[in-house]
Amino acid sequence: MRGIELDVNGDRLETAAPDHWTLLEVLRYKLGLTGSKQGCDKGDCGACTVLVDGQPVLSCLTLAAQAVGKEITTVEGLRPMHLQSGGVGADPIQDAFDRCGALQCGFCQPGMMLSARALVAANASPSREEIQKALSGNLCRCTGYTQILEAVETAIAERVGAEAPRPAWVEDREHVREGELEARTPAKEAK
Amino acid sequence: MAARDIHGPEAPWKEFQVVGKSHRKIDGMAKATGEAVYADDIQLPGMLHAKTLRSPHAHAKIVSIDTSRALALKGVHAVITGADLPIKYGVIPWTPDETALATDRVRFIGDEVAAVAAIDEDTANAALELIDVEYEVLHAYFDPREALERSEPTIHESRKNNNVSKHVELEFGDVDGAAETADLVVKGEYQFHGSTHGAIEPHCAVAKVSPEGVLTLWSATQISHYVHRALARVLEWEPQKIRVIQPCIGGAFGGKSDPFSLEFCVAKLAEITGRPVKMLWTREEVFYAHRGRHPMQLAYRTSATKDGKITGVDAKILIDGGSYSSFGLVTTYYSGQLLTGPYDFPSYRFNSTRVFTNKPPCGPKRGHGSVQPRFAFECQLDEVAEQLGIDPIEIRRKNFHGEHTQTVNGQRITSSGYMECLDKVERGSAWRERHRQLPTGQGLGVAGSMYISGTNYPIYPNEMPQAGIQLKADRSGLVTVFSGANDIGQGSNSVVRYIVAEELGMDPTDVRVLAADSDLCPVDLGAYSSRVTFMVGNAAVDAARKLRAKLVAAVAEHWEVEEKRVRLIMGRAIDLEDTEKVLSTREAIQLAEAKFDTLGSTGAYNTPTLGGDYRGGTIGASPAYSFTAHIVEAHVDEETGRITVPKVWCAHDCGRALNPRLVAGQIEGSVYMGIAEALMEDHKVNRFGLHSGPSLLDYRMPTAIDTPDIETYIVESVDPEGPYGAKEAGEGPLHSAIPALANAIHDAVGIRLRELPFTPAKVLAALAEKRMSEGAAAGGAAAKAMAKKETH
Amino acid sequence: MLRLPKFRLEEPTDVAGAVALMSEHGEDAMIVAGGTDLYPNMKHGLFEPKVVVSLGRIAEMRGIEALADGGLRIGATTTLAEMAQSALVQERAPALAQAASLVAGPQLRTMGTAGGNVMLDTRCQWYNQTHFWRKSLGYCLKKDGTVCHVVAGGRKCVAAASNDTAPTLMTLNASATFANDEGSRDVKIDEMWKADGIWNKEPGRGEILTSLHIPAQSKGHRGAYGKLRDRGSIDYPLFGCAVRLDLDSEGVVEDADVVCVALVARPLRIKKVAETLRGKKVGTESFAEAAKEAADLADTQAKPMDNIPGESLYRRQMVPVYVRRTLQAAAEGKGPVHHV
């Protein structure tokens, strides 16, 4: 057991943990920051991704002690830091993920959003291929990645005031006015 | 009875205000900020950590277990074995063949044998090493054929002379006669492999027992109610002393729809120790829990007239069930019962046998039981079209069963938007300009499918509602919905919010939902068989209409006008004939609370009587069916055999999209999962019966790079019985992705792959075989060019 | 979740300190840099060191240095991401940058290091599993057991070298500097391998790789890396091949080298590649023919086994395809060769 000081989301937090505890375990079970998730035990899924000095790393393969002296950002830090820097609501990445439906079960998304965050910090206008690559260490099982990519592209577009992507179903449904949809009961069909 | 009311698909107030729009999810922001609490996020004071000892043998008798050394380890608080939890259970009440921990026999490598509760996981793990188990190893079955043919030893003692888990044979019409008189008969044998759910959240459960004697279980389950029942049975507790809570859940897909060993173990350990106990499974343990897609060996014979009308379908299916029954009884029926749409054929027979093997147990994975036969049949249909020179989309149109009809096996079809689905993907993919006309190595394939929106088979027979909703409204202006449904990320809590807000004319954010807590919420049967939107949605409409009547009555009385003049809309009550009269929803609620006392209402849903009048006729009988069409574009590298899928077009008839964005998300997730299991995933054991790679490294789930671009179309046929006409969207859109891919591969390089998964090695083997049969001189590319020319 | 076994962490701040710790603790100690190989292996119970010596706080071990002679010195704890993105590495050792860019996934590349990839433990489907799994199996030759499950009756471990960067370093004629309690020594990457899957390196487990040296390449240097894997990310190689071509000013091959990985315990150089390609001008039919011949050489010399996941027969079919395609990519100044 050793005492450690971790710089997490702008705060310096004191705790103690045995040397063999990972950063993920300390964040979740010592500091109560349970937003970072555990999916695969050993670096295969990306759910535990946090930013260390701005870079996406897997907290399940990082010892807590090895993170001392580095700036750690977890999903819990995004909204407060956005507010602190004069923003409104949640971080634009979080907001876009929510609006685009990218959060189904939500379990992989803290890690996914931090990977996305690191990407947009390094590259203001990544191509779709670059986004896919940057997120390719984060497995998602719900979305087929479609609405995730849309969310990242939306956040990027909105930052520069450009038009957000519009999926095919949106265009397609514009021809449907709700009032025109009618139940096709047997009687109506017979008419 | 109110529970059986059908509310009809119309908007409550002429035009929809909430439904049909892409609102945010109720829990989206909680998930985005990391606030949402999942099972492993729960930490209770004094909580112990539990671990499971598992069988290293695929099939063995337990001769003895000695836990004394483990119990003696400092920090260990309890050790339990099968003797502590001997009562059998199973999600299907007719086939209880599981125990929380093995009592006398282990049936696969990874089967649960003992559990330890200790001060931390390290200590619990150390204690596992100190449990001494003596086994007598038995012959193990890894091949379902062997399990079918050999009867000694039996995997379950309850089966006296065989290893058959379930056999179903049903025939409708004259199948053999149809084959005799047909212009064309196509036969084929297909193999569908195993795959698993791969939810990113591993299973986790936490239990505590209060001094008053109430057991509370938090579990990552999609079937709280069946877990509740199973706990009562196995622990021999009265159900009212048990509270089951489903926290936020990190994906399920059918993989969390059985009661699992860990739920009983934490409960028992909490009872013994008087302390809260948590068990979190490792990823490896999740692979052993499995309950994934059943491997099936399928033989099909399809008969057709020369103009492409299907006259008969004959299927023989061998199902590899793994070590326990799970949902296997239903799987066996579903493997046949769900194939009888969207096409009409006058004769049909299926003969399905599920056998036990010494592998992790199979169960329901997204598209339970029907993905495998759908693959085989849609490939057959493609061959029929090819041999008759009919366009593959045309042959599907030609055989469409229509709307408001009955299938050959007696299932009632209401709405069907299948034809629009075909139209949309045909147009979207530019099928007419591209099918059979792309360069060699590239191809398009089409397939269609049908799936249930819940079934009227309630797992255990009872007359009570299948879904329930309770509403509370008070003078603050807040409406709280108590929903029994398990939101597994699909958005059921969001859907009930939209419905209640629609009915009460409220801002959706003023409707909060509390769900899946057995102390607070009415019973719902769970998130399986794509039943939630349909059934819980109808229950929500039911409850909200009762509350709405009270609000309207109170406002009308206050204004001294007729009730029909009152409309609730956008957080206000208005008088349709007097624009001066406006009240906020809060004021309307206060008037109603004054008039009727404390406000609440309940709503429920039960299916109408459905299904064929024969044994098993209700299994797969659904109040409404969803329909899907896929077109897949496949590129095949003929040198490496690698298949890439640049794009998939999927159109799905969900009745009405209560939230189109959530529907699109379900469709896209389904398409991804179908292509994933077709190309990459393979859940199998090696020659020792060990899982071939129980990790997210070796079990290859596609990344963002590997997933096709998905173009989604939402078709809204507005079902007469769904809530506002809605049907399911979460499982149907997986099915036809797989045969559409197979058919696209045929279009690309002229091979028919009948064995899944479509690995590059299989592609190369099939290409080599094709070259052989064509003769060395012709060469693959030339032959394909010829074939394309001929079909013009 | 899977837990790490208990150990004490040491974080020396200079190489001398690390050497002293390794010397003090001997076989009880292990070295860790990025942790992306060692920690999963420890979670699987493959290693249980009493002391783990982290190189993470040794500033002198990190960074990419352009040498005046046109060569490169890469500190051992330079991350794979830094190496992949470095314009210097891309220019002077393109195959290395390509290989680094294809190791695992993005997070693992921001953690994993240049030295760590060279020192990667060999891999096998019977070995890279949990303790429960291996115990149920009855263990294997590489760890805790006596039986090889890859080769019936096999006496020598055939776990596969699976480091993407190692073959590129070999084609680049690179060397590694190791620090030990006797000082430091340089070892040619070419000469550091043994045909033993249990420990496939000539340097001992206690020696610390401190930096890589890549000598200046020829004026007409071309390099590329080809990687076979199932997914477009995360996965270890099912087969990998590094290519070097030295072209004269006319684009005629003067020298060539192909080294493959994910086969047996050590990376494998394909023999007679230079003879086959020499004198062929890139972009011509004769180069294409020679590339095919070189691929055939690889086909006869490189024989994938059932050690790592993936059907060995299929991997074998891919050997000539990937070698030829990678040669072609190198000739065109392209790469990496990868299915996405």
mmCIF file of N, CA, C and O in Angstrom, chain C residues 74-116:
data_model
loop_
_atom_site.group_PDB
_atom_site.id
_atom_site.type_symbol
_atom_site.label_atom_id
_atom_site.label_comp_id
_atom_site.label_asym_id
_atom_site.label_seq_id
_atom_site.Cartn_x
_atom_site.Cartn_y
_atom_site.Cartn_z
ATOM 1 N N ILE C 74 16.340 5.909 -31.654
ATOM 2 C CA ILE C 74 14.997 5.957 -31.074
ATOM 3 C C ILE C 74 15.081 5.430 -29.651
ATOM 4 O O ILE C 74 15.475 4.274 -29.425
ATOM 5 N N GLY C 75 14.753 6.287 -28.713
ATOM 6 C CA GLY C 75 14.748 5.878 -27.312
ATOM 7 C C GLY C 75 13.740 4.755 -27.119
ATOM 8 O O GLY C 75 12.663 4.751 -27.737
ATOM 9 N N ALA C 76 14.087 3.831 -26.223
ATOM 10 C CA ALA C 76 13.266 2.616 -26.106
ATOM 11 C C ALA C 76 11.859 2.888 -25.607
ATOM 12 O O ALA C 76 10.937 2.139 -25.900
ATOM 13 N N THR C 77 11.665 3.969 -24.832
ATOM 14 C CA THR C 77 10.304 4.213 -24.339
ATOM 15 C C THR C 77 9.537 5.211 -25.209
ATOM 16 O O THR C 77 8.461 5.661 -24.833
ATOM 17 N N THR C 78 10.087 5.539 -26.348
ATOM 18 C CA THR C 78 9.321 6.295 -27.345
ATOM 19 C C THR C 78 8.093 5.461 -27.686
ATOM 20 O O THR C 78 8.201 4.254 -27.895
ATOM 21 N N THR C 79 6.934 6.096 -27.739
ATOM 22 C CA THR C 79 5.747 5.267 -27.969
ATOM 23 C C THR C 79 5.614 4.893 -29.440
ATOM 24 O O THR C 79 6.176 5.552 -30.325
ATOM 25 N N LEU C 80 4.844 3.844 -29.661
ATOM 26 C CA LEU C 80 4.599 3.399 -31.031
ATOM 27 C C LEU C 80 3.874 4.483 -31.819
ATOM 28 O O LEU C 80 4.122 4.673 -33.012
ATOM 29 N N ALA C 81 2.985 5.213 -31.135
ATOM 30 C CA ALA C 81 2.259 6.294 -31.818
ATOM 31 C C ALA C 81 3.237 7.382 -32.258
ATOM 32 O O ALA C 81 3.160 7.893 -33.377
ATOM 33 N N GLU C 82 4.170 7.734 -31.370
ATOM 34 C CA GLU C 82 5.155 8.765 -31.724
ATOM 35 C C GLU C 82 5.995 8.308 -32.911
ATOM 36 O O GLU C 82 6.300 9.089 -33.813
ATOM 37 N N MET C 83 6.342 7.025 -32.893
ATOM 38 C CA MET C 83 7.170 6.497 -33.973
ATOM 39 C C MET C 83 6.381 6.486 -35.294
ATOM 40 O O MET C 83 6.914 6.836 -36.351
ATOM 41 N N ALA C 84 5.110 6.099 -35.203
ATOM 42 C CA ALA C 84 4.286 6.028 -36.417
ATOM 43 C C ALA C 84 4.056 7.406 -37.018
ATOM 44 O O ALA C 84 3.988 7.559 -38.238
ATOM 45 N N GLN C 85 3.934 8.403 -36.131
ATOM 46 C CA GLN C 85 3.580 9.743 -36.609
ATOM 47 C C GLN C 85 4.802 10.605 -36.925
ATOM 48 O O GLN C 85 4.670 11.694 -37.478
ATOM 49 N N SER C 86 5.962 10.141 -36.550
ATOM 50 C CA SER C 86 7.169 10.951 -36.718
ATOM 51 C C SER C 86 7.522 11.108 -38.201
ATOM 52 O O SER C 86 7.715 10.131 -38.931
ATOM 53 N N ALA C 87 7.631 12.359 -38.637
ATOM 54 C CA ALA C 87 7.999 12.614 -40.031
ATOM 55 C C ALA C 87 9.397 12.058 -40.319
ATOM 56 O O ALA C 87 9.669 11.549 -41.410
ATOM 57 N N LEU C 88 10.250 12.138 -39.307
ATOM 58 C CA LEU C 88 11.612 11.613 -39.457
ATOM 59 C C LEU C 88 11.610 10.111 -39.733
ATOM 60 O O LEU C 88 12.302 9.624 -40.638
ATOM 61 N N VAL C 89 10.847 9.396 -38.933
ATOM 62 C CA VAL C 89 10.804 7.936 -39.110
ATOM 63 C C VAL C 89 10.131 7.595 -40.439
ATOM 64 O O VAL C 89 10.584 6.719 -41.168
ATOM 65 N N GLN C 90 9.075 8.321 -40.739
ATOM 66 C CA GLN C 90 8.380 8.066 -42.006
ATOM 67 C C GLN C 90 9.330 8.249 -43.194
ATOM 68 O O GLN C 90 9.269 7.512 -44.166
ATOM 69 N N GLU C 91 10.233 9.236 -43.054
ATOM 70 C CA GLU C 91 11.120 9.538 -44.168
ATOM 71 C C GLU C 91 12.310 8.576 -44.220
ATOM 72 O O GLU C 91 12.650 8.041 -45.265
ATOM 73 N N ARG C 92 12.908 8.345 -43.060
ATOM 74 C CA ARG C 92 14.155 7.570 -43.057
ATOM 75 C C ARG C 92 13.945 6.063 -42.912
ATOM 76 O O ARG C 92 14.818 5.281 -43.290
ATOM 77 N N ALA C 93 12.817 5.681 -42.307
ATOM 78 C CA ALA C 93 12.562 4.247 -42.121
ATOM 79 C C ALA C 93 11.072 3.976 -42.297
ATOM 80 O O ALA C 93 10.369 3.637 -41.350
ATOM 81 N N PRO C 94 10.599 4.164 -43.525
ATOM 82 C CA PRO C 94 9.141 4.104 -43.737
ATOM 83 C C PRO C 94 8.509 2.786 -43.280
ATOM 84 O O PRO C 94 7.402 2.794 -42.739
ATOM 85 N N ALA C 95 9.194 1.676 -43.469
ATOM 86 C CA ALA C 95 8.598 0.397 -43.075
ATOM 87 C C ALA C 95 8.362 0.360 -41.576
ATOM 88 O O ALA C 95 7.357 -0.173 -41.098
ATOM 89 N N LEU C 96 9.287 0.947 -40.820
ATOM 90 C CA LEU C 96 9.141 0.963 -39.356
ATOM 91 C C LEU C 96 7.937 1.811 -38.947
ATOM 92 O O LEU C 96 7.145 1.416 -38.086
ATOM 93 N N ALA C 97 7.790 2.971 -39.576
ATOM 94 C CA ALA C 97 6.640 3.831 -39.261
ATOM 95 C C ALA C 97 5.338 3.107 -39.602
ATOM 96 O O ALA C 97 4.367 3.149 -38.850
ATOM 97 N N GLN C 98 5.349 2.416 -40.741
ATOM 98 C CA GLN C 98 4.140 1.682 -41.139
ATOM 99 C C GLN C 98 3.820 0.569 -40.151
ATOM 100 O O GLN C 98 2.667 0.391 -39.744
ATOM 101 N N ALA C 99 4.831 -0.185 -39.770
ATOM 102 C CA ALA C 99 4.595 -1.292 -38.840
ATOM 103 C C ALA C 99 4.086 -0.758 -37.512
ATOM 104 O O ALA C 99 3.135 -1.287 -36.931
ATOM 105 N N ALA C 100 4.705 0.332 -37.039
ATOM 106 C CA ALA C 100 4.275 0.905 -35.759
ATOM 107 C C ALA C 100 2.828 1.372 -35.839
ATOM 108 O O ALA C 100 2.064 1.240 -34.883
ATOM 109 N N SER C 101 2.427 1.876 -37.006
ATOM 110 C CA SER C 101 1.057 2.396 -37.146
ATOM 111 C C SER C 101 0.018 1.280 -37.158
ATOM 112 O O SER C 101 -1.163 1.543 -37.002
ATOM 113 N N LEU C 102 0.474 0.048 -37.359
ATOM 114 C CA LEU C 102 -0.472 -1.068 -37.419
ATOM 115 C C LEU C 102 -0.432 -1.941 -36.171
ATOM 116 O O LEU C 102 -1.114 -2.963 -36.099
ATOM 117 N N VAL C 103 0.361 -1.575 -35.185
ATOM 118 C CA VAL C 103 0.364 -2.366 -33.950
ATOM 119 C C VAL C 103 -0.944 -2.096 -33.207
ATOM 120 O O VAL C 103 -1.314 -0.946 -32.982
ATOM 121 N N ALA C 104 -1.649 -3.143 -32.844
ATOM 122 C CA ALA C 104 -2.827 -3.064 -31.975
ATOM 123 C C ALA C 104 -3.762 -1.915 -32.361
ATOM 124 O O ALA C 104 -4.024 -1.696 -33.539
ATOM 125 N N GLY C 105 -4.277 -1.197 -31.361
ATOM 126 C CA GLY C 105 -5.200 -0.088 -31.610
ATOM 127 C C GLY C 105 -4.627 1.212 -31.083
ATOM 128 O O GLY C 105 -3.545 1.227 -30.495
ATOM 129 N N PRO C 106 -5.351 2.326 -31.269
ATOM 130 C CA PRO C 106 -4.801 3.640 -30.957
ATOM 131 C C PRO C 106 -4.313 3.799 -29.514
ATOM 132 O O PRO C 106 -3.221 4.318 -29.285
ATOM 133 N N GLN C 107 -5.119 3.360 -28.538
ATOM 134 C CA GLN C 107 -4.691 3.563 -27.146
ATOM 135 C C GLN C 107 -3.438 2.749 -26.855
ATOM 136 O O GLN C 107 -2.539 3.193 -26.147
ATOM 137 N N LEU C 108 -3.417 1.537 -27.383
ATOM 138 C CA LEU C 108 -2.255 0.681 -27.108
ATOM 139 C C LEU C 108 -1.003 1.245 -27.769
ATOM 140 O O LEU C 108 0.105 1.027 -27.285
ATOM 141 N N ARG C 109 -1.174 1.978 -28.857
ATOM 142 C CA ARG C 109 -0.004 2.609 -29.479
ATOM 143 C C ARG C 109 0.455 3.850 -28.718
ATOM 144 O O ARG C 109 1.623 4.203 -28.782
ATOM 145 N N THR C 110 -0.463 4.505 -28.003
ATOM 146 C CA THR C 110 -0.008 5.647 -27.207
ATOM 147 C C THR C 110 0.668 5.162 -25.926
ATOM 148 O O THR C 110 1.345 5.928 -25.252
ATOM 149 N N MET C 111 0.449 3.903 -25.585
ATOM 150 C CA MET C 111 1.083 3.340 -24.381
ATOM 151 C C MET C 111 2.308 2.496 -24.748
ATOM 152 O O MET C 111 3.355 2.603 -24.130
ATOM 153 N N GLY C 112 2.134 1.629 -25.735
ATOM 154 C CA GLY C 112 3.186 0.687 -26.109
ATOM 155 C C GLY C 112 4.408 1.416 -26.646
ATOM 156 O O GLY C 112 4.308 2.498 -27.226
ATOM 157 N N THR C 113 5.563 0.810 -26.466
ATOM 158 C CA THR C 113 6.810 1.499 -26.792
ATOM 159 C C THR C 113 7.615 0.773 -27.868
ATOM 160 O O THR C 113 7.392 -0.406 -28.147
ATOM 161 N N ALA C 114 8.579 1.526 -28.390
ATOM 162 C CA ALA C 114 9.483 0.974 -29.396
ATOM 163 C C ALA C 114 10.230 -0.235 -28.837
ATOM 164 O O ALA C 114 10.294 -1.301 -29.457
ATOM 165 N N GLY C 115 10.783 -0.058 -27.627
ATOM 166 C CA GLY C 115 11.523 -1.154 -27.020
ATOM 167 C C GLY C 115 10.618 -2.312 -26.642
ATOM 168 O O GLY C 115 10.974 -3.484 -26.805
ATOM 169 N N GLY C 116 9.445 -1.978 -26.158
ATOM 170 C CA GLY C 116 8.497 -3.014 -25.736
ATOM 171 C C GLY C 116 8.095 -3.907 -26.878
ATOM 172 O O GLY C 116 7.948 -5.127 -26.710
#
